[in-house]
Structure formats: C-alpha cells, structure tokens
Amino acid sequence: MNAYRTIAIRAANRAGDYIVKAFNDRDRIIAKMKDLNDFVTNVDQQAEWLIIDTIKASYPEHSILAEESGLKEGSDKDTIWVIDPLDGTRNFIDGNPHFAISIAVKQKGKTVAAVIFDPMRDEMFSASNGDGAQLNQTRIRVAAEKKLEKSILATGFPFRSSSNVEEYLNYFSALLPACSDMRRAGSAALDLAYVAAGRVNGFWEFGLSDWDTAAGTLIVKEAGGLVGDVKGNPFSSRAKSILAANPHVFKQFVQTVKNF
C-alpha cells in the first residue's frame, strides 16, 4: 500500500474515533457559525488537530492545507496534505450520522493518495495513484449503468451564497426529468465516494473547495470514473463546479446541459 495512504488511513481512524465519541455525547459539541449557513464545531477543530499531528509525526516537513486552520507551509512546499476533518458538519450538529473525514496528498499539484472515512459506518474509501480504489479491503468500481435516464445523481445545493442559486436551479430543472432521481445528503466527500463505489451514478455541485473534492476526485478516477466540471472540462482545484460520474453518464450529463 502507498505509504501516504497508510498514514492517511491512520490519521482518519484516529480522528474518526474522536468524532464518534463526540457524536454520541451531544453535550461535548460546541457549534458556531463561520459564515451564512456555514458552521464549525470544536469537534471539527480537534479532529483536524489529531489528523495533522498524525501526519507530522511521519512527515514533519510536509505542508498542510486544512479547512479550519488554512495553509501551513513546511520545508517541502511541493507535498501538501489537503484535509477536511468533518465534511457534513451540519449533519453532525443535528445528529444525522452522515459525514466523513477527507484527506488527500498532493505532490506538485497532482493528487497521489486519498482517503474518505465514514466513521459512523466504519467505511474507509481509499486510493493511491495507479493502484485502484478500495472500500476497506475490497476493490470498488463505478456503476456500469449506461443511461442517464436510469441513473441516480447526487448533488449539493449552493447554501453558502445566493449567487449561484439561479444557475443551479436551471441545471437542476434540466437534469431532474432527464435522470431517474436526485439525492442531496449533505457531504460532498461521501457523494464522491459513493460514485466510486457505484452507489450513485454521478455527482455534481457548484462552489466547492479543494478540501471538499481533493480526495474524492482521485478515488472516483481510480474506480474508473471521470471527473470534470459540469461542462465536461478538465477538473482543477480552481474549478467553479464539479461533475463526477461513470463515463457513460458523464457524457450524457454534459450533453443535457450543453446549452447553459
């Protein structure tokens, strides 16, 4: 197993144990609003510290980009760990057991290892560049469905700002009748992991950050899927949207929204 993936799994397990204990003891959770509809808790912050502490024990020279503490450059600026310690914080606050830890390792901008861990279900999605994707110890592949009309798509609403709502609704209005159904569960990291595992046929959203997508994009690609923006262009951390799907659904999705 890729050494970076091994450390990412170790870090995710350590943070996951803490998150599960906090989830089961609601009095330990202190939540505050970072921005409109954007929350953080003391559990996010402590989980992030546990992840960084685990990484630094093995790679003290590496750089860190984490959602809550930002960018901390090490002597090795070419290797960056991209961390979301608790993706789905609002679910966590409300007692909805659907959230995940997301950890990716980038070298010179290319993701080489990735982990998405659902601590409530004990599901560890992982990948390293060129070695395929796994759920725990089992190899996973994207779904084989060839038709968008028979596909279930996952999505996320642009809840942080009203600026993308009208554009999002245009896409939603075109896609809902074109597919079998749409799901909005509240964790982009798990949505991407579910695409990789074949549980949904595609995922699309606007306005995500690198820590939301860095791990999931590699896991989807290593599971045989495609990742781009909603117009089918190559995906980057600066993209304003994301589309991840099996190759057949990806192409039909892009065709459906080509005129927007």
Short mmCIF file of N, CA, C and O in Angstrom, two decimals, residues 76-183:
data_model
loop_
_atom_site.label_atom_id
_atom_site.label_comp_id
_atom_site.label_asym_id
_atom_site.label_seq_id
_atom_site.Cartn_x
_atom_site.Cartn_y
_atom_site.Cartn_z
N ASP A 76 8.96 21.32 2.75
CA ASP A 76 8.59 20.69 1.48
C ASP A 76 7.28 21.31 1.01
O ASP A 76 6.20 20.90 1.41
N LYS A 77 7.40 22.31 0.15
CA LYS A 77 6.20 23.01 -0.34
C LYS A 77 5.54 22.27 -1.50
O LYS A 77 4.41 22.61 -1.88
N ASP A 78 6.21 21.27 -2.06
CA ASP A 78 5.65 20.52 -3.19
C ASP A 78 4.70 19.42 -2.74
O ASP A 78 3.92 18.90 -3.54
N THR A 79 4.78 19.02 -1.48
CA THR A 79 3.91 17.97 -0.95
C THR A 79 2.94 18.59 0.05
O THR A 79 3.36 19.10 1.09
N ILE A 80 1.66 18.55 -0.29
CA ILE A 80 0.63 19.19 0.53
C ILE A 80 -0.46 18.18 0.89
O ILE A 80 -1.00 17.50 0.01
N TRP A 81 -0.77 18.10 2.16
CA TRP A 81 -1.89 17.29 2.63
C TRP A 81 -3.12 18.20 2.71
O TRP A 81 -3.09 19.24 3.37
N VAL A 82 -4.18 17.80 2.02
CA VAL A 82 -5.41 18.60 1.95
C VAL A 82 -6.47 17.92 2.81
O VAL A 82 -6.85 16.77 2.53
N ILE A 83 -6.96 18.62 3.82
CA ILE A 83 -7.74 17.98 4.88
C ILE A 83 -9.07 18.67 5.10
O ILE A 83 -9.13 19.89 5.27
N ASP A 84 -10.14 17.89 5.12
CA ASP A 84 -11.42 18.33 5.67
C ASP A 84 -11.71 17.39 6.84
O ASP A 84 -12.02 16.21 6.64
N PRO A 85 -11.61 17.88 8.07
CA PRO A 85 -11.72 16.98 9.23
C PRO A 85 -13.13 16.47 9.49
O PRO A 85 -13.29 15.44 10.15
N LEU A 86 -14.14 17.19 8.96
CA LEU A 86 -15.51 16.74 9.18
C LEU A 86 -16.38 17.35 8.08
O LEU A 86 -16.88 18.46 8.22
N ASP A 87 -16.51 16.63 6.99
CA ASP A 87 -17.33 17.11 5.88
C ASP A 87 -18.77 16.66 6.12
O ASP A 87 -19.06 15.46 6.14
N GLY A 88 -19.64 17.64 6.28
CA GLY A 88 -21.02 17.35 6.68
C GLY A 88 -21.27 17.81 8.11
O GLY A 88 -22.00 17.17 8.87
N THR A 89 -20.66 18.95 8.46
CA THR A 89 -20.75 19.45 9.84
C THR A 89 -22.19 19.69 10.27
O THR A 89 -22.57 19.39 11.41
N ARG A 90 -23.02 20.23 9.37
CA ARG A 90 -24.41 20.48 9.77
C ARG A 90 -25.13 19.18 10.10
O ARG A 90 -25.90 19.12 11.07
N ASN A 91 -24.89 18.13 9.35
CA ASN A 91 -25.46 16.82 9.69
C ASN A 91 -24.99 16.40 11.09
O ASN A 91 -25.79 15.93 11.91
N PHE A 92 -23.70 16.56 11.34
CA PHE A 92 -23.12 16.18 12.63
C PHE A 92 -23.79 16.94 13.77
O PHE A 92 -24.17 16.35 14.79
N ILE A 93 -23.96 18.25 13.61
CA ILE A 93 -24.57 19.08 14.65
C ILE A 93 -26.00 18.61 14.93
O ILE A 93 -26.43 18.57 16.09
N ASP A 94 -26.73 18.25 13.89
CA ASP A 94 -28.14 17.89 14.04
C ASP A 94 -28.37 16.43 14.40
O ASP A 94 -29.51 15.98 14.50
N GLY A 95 -27.29 15.67 14.59
CA GLY A 95 -27.44 14.27 14.96
C GLY A 95 -27.72 13.35 13.81
O GLY A 95 -28.16 12.21 14.00
N ASN A 96 -27.47 13.81 12.58
CA ASN A 96 -27.63 12.99 11.39
C ASN A 96 -26.30 12.29 11.11
O ASN A 96 -25.32 12.96 10.79
N PRO A 97 -26.23 10.96 11.19
CA PRO A 97 -24.95 10.26 11.10
C PRO A 97 -24.45 10.09 9.67
O PRO A 97 -24.12 8.98 9.22
N HIS A 98 -24.37 11.20 8.93
CA HIS A 98 -23.88 11.16 7.55
C HIS A 98 -22.85 12.28 7.39
O HIS A 98 -23.20 13.43 7.12
N PHE A 99 -21.59 11.93 7.57
CA PHE A 99 -20.49 12.87 7.45
C PHE A 99 -19.21 12.06 7.30
O PHE A 99 -19.21 10.83 7.48
N ALA A 100 -18.12 12.74 6.97
CA ALA A 100 -16.89 11.99 6.68
C ALA A 100 -15.66 12.85 6.92
O ALA A 100 -15.73 14.08 6.98
N ILE A 101 -14.54 12.17 7.04
CA ILE A 101 -13.22 12.79 7.07
C ILE A 101 -12.61 12.63 5.68
O ILE A 101 -12.68 11.55 5.09
N SER A 102 -12.03 13.69 5.15
CA SER A 102 -11.43 13.65 3.82
C SER A 102 -9.97 14.09 3.90
O SER A 102 -9.67 15.17 4.40
N ILE A 103 -9.06 13.24 3.40
CA ILE A 103 -7.62 13.53 3.43
C ILE A 103 -7.03 13.17 2.07
O ILE A 103 -7.23 12.06 1.58
N ALA A 104 -6.31 14.11 1.48
CA ALA A 104 -5.63 13.85 0.21
C ALA A 104 -4.18 14.33 0.30
O ALA A 104 -3.87 15.25 1.05
N VAL A 105 -3.33 13.71 -0.48
CA VAL A 105 -1.93 14.12 -0.57
C VAL A 105 -1.65 14.55 -2.01
O VAL A 105 -1.89 13.78 -2.95
N LYS A 106 -1.15 15.77 -2.16
CA LYS A 106 -0.81 16.29 -3.48
C LYS A 106 0.70 16.51 -3.57
O LYS A 106 1.31 17.05 -2.64
N GLN A 107 1.26 16.11 -4.71
CA GLN A 107 2.65 16.39 -5.00
C GLN A 107 2.73 17.18 -6.30
O GLN A 107 2.29 16.70 -7.35
N LYS A 108 3.24 18.40 -6.19
CA LYS A 108 3.31 19.32 -7.32
C LYS A 108 1.95 19.45 -8.00
O LYS A 108 1.84 19.46 -9.23
N GLY A 109 0.90 19.54 -7.18
CA GLY A 109 -0.45 19.76 -7.66
C GLY A 109 -1.21 18.51 -8.07
O GLY A 109 -2.41 18.58 -8.34
N LYS A 110 -0.57 17.35 -8.10
CA LYS A 110 -1.22 16.11 -8.51
C LYS A 110 -1.54 15.26 -7.28
O LYS A 110 -0.65 14.97 -6.46
N THR A 111 -2.80 14.84 -7.15
CA THR A 111 -3.19 14.01 -6.01
C THR A 111 -2.65 12.60 -6.19
O THR A 111 -2.90 11.96 -7.21
N VAL A 112 -1.92 12.12 -5.19
CA VAL A 112 -1.28 10.81 -5.29
C VAL A 112 -1.85 9.80 -4.30
O VAL A 112 -1.63 8.59 -4.45
N ALA A 113 -2.55 10.28 -3.28
CA ALA A 113 -3.17 9.36 -2.32
C ALA A 113 -4.39 10.04 -1.72
O ALA A 113 -4.42 11.28 -1.59
N ALA A 114 -5.39 9.24 -1.34
CA ALA A 114 -6.63 9.83 -0.86
C ALA A 114 -7.38 8.87 0.04
O ALA A 114 -7.35 7.65 -0.18
N VAL A 115 -8.04 9.45 1.04
CA VAL A 115 -8.87 8.69 1.97
C VAL A 115 -10.13 9.48 2.27
O VAL A 115 -10.07 10.69 2.51
N ILE A 116 -11.27 8.81 2.25
CA ILE A 116 -12.52 9.35 2.77
C ILE A 116 -13.06 8.33 3.75
O ILE A 116 -13.31 7.17 3.38
N PHE A 117 -13.23 8.75 5.00
CA PHE A 117 -13.62 7.81 6.06
C PHE A 117 -14.95 8.22 6.67
O PHE A 117 -15.12 9.34 7.15
N ASP A 118 -15.91 7.31 6.62
CA ASP A 118 -17.20 7.47 7.29
C ASP A 118 -17.09 6.73 8.63
O ASP A 118 -17.22 5.50 8.68
N PRO A 119 -16.85 7.45 9.72
CA PRO A 119 -16.59 6.77 10.99
C PRO A 119 -17.83 6.12 11.60
O PRO A 119 -17.71 5.18 12.39
N MET A 120 -19.02 6.59 11.25
CA MET A 120 -20.23 6.00 11.80
C MET A 120 -20.53 4.63 11.20
O MET A 120 -21.08 3.76 11.88
N ARG A 121 -20.17 4.45 9.95
CA ARG A 121 -20.38 3.15 9.29
C ARG A 121 -19.10 2.33 9.20
O ARG A 121 -19.11 1.22 8.66
N ASP A 122 -18.01 2.90 9.68
CA ASP A 122 -16.69 2.26 9.60
C ASP A 122 -16.35 1.89 8.16
O ASP A 122 -15.89 0.79 7.87
N GLU A 123 -16.57 2.84 7.25
CA GLU A 123 -16.26 2.64 5.84
C GLU A 123 -15.10 3.53 5.43
O GLU A 123 -15.19 4.76 5.49
N MET A 124 -14.00 2.91 5.02
CA MET A 124 -12.79 3.61 4.63
C MET A 124 -12.61 3.49 3.11
O MET A 124 -12.24 2.44 2.59
N PHE A 125 -12.92 4.56 2.40
CA PHE A 125 -12.69 4.63 0.97
C PHE A 125 -11.28 5.17 0.75
O PHE A 125 -10.91 6.19 1.35
N SER A 126 -10.49 4.53 -0.10
CA SER A 126 -9.12 4.99 -0.28
C SER A 126 -8.62 4.70 -1.68
O SER A 126 -9.17 3.86 -2.40
N ALA A 127 -7.57 5.42 -2.06
CA ALA A 127 -6.95 5.21 -3.36
C ALA A 127 -5.55 5.79 -3.34
O ALA A 127 -5.25 6.72 -2.58
N SER A 128 -4.70 5.24 -4.18
CA SER A 128 -3.42 5.86 -4.48
C SER A 128 -3.24 5.82 -5.98
O SER A 128 -3.78 4.94 -6.67
N ASN A 129 -2.51 6.76 -6.51
CA ASN A 129 -2.42 6.96 -7.95
C ASN A 129 -1.90 5.70 -8.65
O ASN A 129 -0.80 5.21 -8.38
N GLY A 130 -2.74 5.15 -9.53
CA GLY A 130 -2.36 3.97 -10.31
C GLY A 130 -2.64 2.64 -9.67
O GLY A 130 -2.42 1.59 -10.29
N ASP A 131 -3.15 2.64 -8.42
CA ASP A 131 -3.36 1.38 -7.70
C ASP A 131 -4.82 1.03 -7.49
O ASP A 131 -5.13 0.08 -6.77
N GLY A 132 -5.74 1.78 -8.09
CA GLY A 132 -7.15 1.48 -7.92
C GLY A 132 -7.72 2.05 -6.63
O GLY A 132 -7.01 2.67 -5.83
N ALA A 133 -9.01 1.83 -6.45
CA ALA A 133 -9.73 2.35 -5.28
C ALA A 133 -10.31 1.20 -4.47
O ALA A 133 -10.69 0.15 -5.03
N GLN A 134 -10.38 1.41 -3.16
CA GLN A 134 -10.89 0.37 -2.27
C GLN A 134 -11.89 0.93 -1.28
O GLN A 134 -11.82 2.10 -0.90
N LEU A 135 -12.81 0.08 -0.87
CA LEU A 135 -13.66 0.31 0.29
C LEU A 135 -13.26 -0.73 1.31
O LEU A 135 -13.48 -1.93 1.10
N ASN A 136 -12.65 -0.28 2.41
CA ASN A 136 -12.00 -1.17 3.36
C ASN A 136 -11.00 -2.05 2.59
O ASN A 136 -10.08 -1.53 2.01
N GLN A 137 -11.19 -3.32 2.48
CA GLN A 137 -10.22 -4.17 1.78
C GLN A 137 -10.71 -4.66 0.43
O GLN A 137 -10.10 -5.54 -0.18
N THR A 138 -11.81 -4.09 -0.04
CA THR A 138 -12.43 -4.57 -1.27
C THR A 138 -12.29 -3.55 -2.39
O THR A 138 -12.57 -2.36 -2.20
N ARG A 139 -11.90 -4.01 -3.56
CA ARG A 139 -11.78 -3.13 -4.72
C ARG A 139 -13.15 -2.63 -5.15
O ARG A 139 -14.13 -3.38 -5.12
N ILE A 140 -13.26 -1.35 -5.49
CA ILE A 140 -14.54 -0.78 -5.91
C ILE A 140 -14.43 -0.22 -7.32
O ILE A 140 -13.35 0.18 -7.78
N ARG A 141 -15.58 -0.19 -8.01
CA ARG A 141 -15.67 0.36 -9.35
C ARG A 141 -16.95 1.19 -9.44
O ARG A 141 -17.93 0.95 -8.74
N VAL A 142 -16.91 2.18 -10.35
CA VAL A 142 -18.12 2.97 -10.58
C VAL A 142 -19.19 2.07 -11.18
O VAL A 142 -18.90 1.00 -11.73
N ALA A 143 -20.45 2.51 -11.09
CA ALA A 143 -21.56 1.73 -11.61
C ALA A 143 -21.46 1.57 -13.12
O ALA A 143 -20.90 2.42 -13.82
N ALA A 144 -22.04 0.50 -13.63
CA ALA A 144 -21.97 0.20 -15.06
C ALA A 144 -23.14 0.77 -15.85
O ALA A 144 -23.19 0.62 -17.07
N GLU A 145 -24.09 1.43 -15.17
CA GLU A 145 -25.27 1.96 -15.85
C GLU A 145 -24.87 2.86 -17.02
O GLU A 145 -24.06 3.77 -16.88
N LYS A 146 -25.50 2.63 -18.19
CA LYS A 146 -25.12 3.36 -19.40
C LYS A 146 -26.06 4.51 -19.75
O LYS A 146 -25.76 5.30 -20.64
N LYS A 147 -27.20 4.59 -19.07
CA LYS A 147 -28.19 5.59 -19.44
C LYS A 147 -28.46 6.57 -18.30
O LYS A 147 -28.75 6.16 -17.18
N LEU A 148 -28.40 7.85 -18.62
CA LEU A 148 -28.70 8.89 -17.63
C LEU A 148 -30.13 8.74 -17.12
O LEU A 148 -30.39 8.94 -15.93
N GLU A 149 -31.05 8.36 -17.98
CA GLU A 149 -32.46 8.27 -17.60
C GLU A 149 -32.71 7.20 -16.54
O GLU A 149 -33.73 7.24 -15.84
N LYS A 150 -31.79 6.25 -16.38
CA LYS A 150 -31.91 5.22 -15.36
C LYS A 150 -30.99 5.46 -14.17
O LYS A 150 -30.87 4.61 -13.29
N SER A 151 -30.36 6.62 -14.15
CA SER A 151 -29.33 6.90 -13.14
C SER A 151 -29.85 7.76 -11.99
O SER A 151 -30.71 8.62 -12.18
N ILE A 152 -29.29 7.52 -10.82
CA ILE A 152 -29.50 8.39 -9.67
C ILE A 152 -28.28 9.30 -9.54
O ILE A 152 -27.14 8.84 -9.54
N LEU A 153 -28.54 10.60 -9.45
CA LEU A 153 -27.48 11.58 -9.30
C LEU A 153 -27.50 12.16 -7.89
O LEU A 153 -28.56 12.39 -7.32
N ALA A 154 -26.34 12.39 -7.34
CA ALA A 154 -26.20 13.11 -6.08
C ALA A 154 -25.85 14.56 -6.39
O ALA A 154 -25.22 14.86 -7.41
N THR A 155 -26.24 15.46 -5.51
CA THR A 155 -25.95 16.87 -5.72
C THR A 155 -25.87 17.58 -4.36
O THR A 155 -26.12 16.97 -3.32
N GLY A 156 -25.50 18.83 -4.40
CA GLY A 156 -25.48 19.66 -3.22
C GLY A 156 -25.96 21.05 -3.57
O GLY A 156 -25.61 21.58 -4.63
N PHE A 157 -26.78 21.63 -2.74
CA PHE A 157 -27.30 22.97 -3.01
C PHE A 157 -26.25 24.03 -2.68
O PHE A 157 -25.45 23.85 -1.76
N PRO A 158 -26.25 25.15 -3.40
CA PRO A 158 -25.31 26.25 -3.10
C PRO A 158 -25.77 27.04 -1.88
O PRO A 158 -26.30 28.14 -1.99
N PHE A 159 -25.57 26.47 -0.71
CA PHE A 159 -26.16 27.02 0.51
C PHE A 159 -25.37 28.18 1.11
O PHE A 159 -25.90 28.95 1.90
N ARG A 160 -24.09 28.31 0.77
CA ARG A 160 -23.28 29.36 1.39
C ARG A 160 -23.57 30.75 0.84
O ARG A 160 -23.34 31.74 1.48
N SER A 161 -24.04 30.82 -0.39
CA SER A 161 -24.27 32.12 -1.02
C SER A 161 -25.43 31.98 -1.99
O SER A 161 -25.66 30.93 -2.57
N SER A 162 -26.14 33.08 -2.18
CA SER A 162 -27.26 33.07 -3.13
C SER A 162 -26.80 33.31 -4.55
O SER A 162 -27.60 33.25 -5.48
N SER A 163 -25.51 33.55 -4.78
CA SER A 163 -25.03 33.97 -6.10
C SER A 163 -25.21 32.90 -7.17
O SER A 163 -25.38 33.22 -8.34
N ASN A 164 -25.16 31.61 -6.78
CA ASN A 164 -25.25 30.53 -7.76
C ASN A 164 -26.61 29.85 -7.80
O ASN A 164 -26.79 28.89 -8.53
N VAL A 165 -27.57 30.35 -7.03
CA VAL A 165 -28.84 29.64 -6.89
C VAL A 165 -29.58 29.57 -8.23
O VAL A 165 -30.06 28.50 -8.63
N GLU A 166 -29.70 30.68 -8.93
CA GLU A 166 -30.45 30.68 -10.18
C GLU A 166 -29.80 29.76 -11.22
O GLU A 166 -30.49 28.98 -11.88
N GLU A 167 -28.48 29.83 -11.33
CA GLU A 167 -27.78 28.95 -12.26
C GLU A 167 -27.97 27.49 -11.87
O GLU A 167 -28.23 26.63 -12.72
N TYR A 168 -27.84 27.21 -10.57
CA TYR A 168 -28.02 25.84 -10.09
C TYR A 168 -29.41 25.33 -10.42
O TYR A 168 -29.57 24.19 -10.90
N LEU A 169 -30.44 26.13 -10.20
CA LEU A 169 -31.80 25.70 -10.45
C LEU A 169 -32.06 25.45 -11.94
O LEU A 169 -32.86 24.57 -12.29
N ASN A 170 -31.40 26.19 -12.80
CA ASN A 170 -31.51 25.92 -14.24
C ASN A 170 -31.00 24.51 -14.56
O ASN A 170 -31.63 23.75 -15.31
N TYR A 171 -29.84 24.18 -14.00
CA TYR A 171 -29.28 22.84 -14.21
C TYR A 171 -30.20 21.78 -13.59
O TYR A 171 -30.47 20.74 -14.21
N PHE A 172 -30.64 22.03 -12.37
CA PHE A 172 -31.50 21.07 -11.67
C PHE A 172 -32.77 20.80 -12.47
O PHE A 172 -33.21 19.64 -12.61
N SER A 173 -33.38 21.87 -13.00
CA SER A 173 -34.63 21.73 -13.76
C SER A 173 -34.45 20.91 -15.02
O SER A 173 -35.36 20.18 -15.44
N ALA A 174 -33.27 21.01 -15.63
CA ALA A 174 -32.99 20.22 -16.84
C ALA A 174 -32.65 18.78 -16.50
O ALA A 174 -33.02 17.85 -17.24
N LEU A 175 -31.95 18.56 -15.39
CA LEU A 175 -31.43 17.23 -15.08
C LEU A 175 -32.44 16.33 -14.39
O LEU A 175 -32.45 15.11 -14.61
N LEU A 176 -33.31 16.90 -13.53
CA LEU A 176 -34.23 16.06 -12.78
C LEU A 176 -35.13 15.21 -13.68
O LEU A 176 -35.25 14.00 -13.44
N PRO A 177 -35.74 15.78 -14.72
CA PRO A 177 -36.54 14.91 -15.59
C PRO A 177 -35.71 14.01 -16.50
O PRO A 177 -36.24 13.06 -17.08
N ALA A 178 -34.41 14.30 -16.61
CA ALA A 178 -33.55 13.51 -17.50
C ALA A 178 -32.95 12.29 -16.82
O ALA A 178 -32.45 11.39 -17.49
N CYS A 179 -33.00 12.26 -15.46
CA CYS A 179 -32.44 11.13 -14.74
C CYS A 179 -33.53 10.40 -13.96
O CYS A 179 -34.69 10.81 -13.98
N SER A 180 -33.16 9.34 -13.27
CA SER A 180 -34.14 8.58 -12.51
C SER A 180 -34.55 9.30 -11.23
O SER A 180 -35.73 9.33 -10.86
N ASP A 181 -33.56 9.91 -10.55
CA ASP A 181 -33.85 10.62 -9.30
C ASP A 181 -32.61 11.39 -8.89
O ASP A 181 -31.52 11.18 -9.42
N MET A 182 -32.79 12.27 -7.91
CA MET A 182 -31.71 13.11 -7.42
C MET A 182 -31.64 12.98 -5.90
O MET A 182 -32.66 12.88 -5.23
N ARG A 183 -30.41 12.98 -5.35
CA ARG A 183 -30.20 12.87 -3.91
C ARG A 183 -29.38 14.05 -3.41
O ARG A 183 -28.43 14.48 -4.06
#
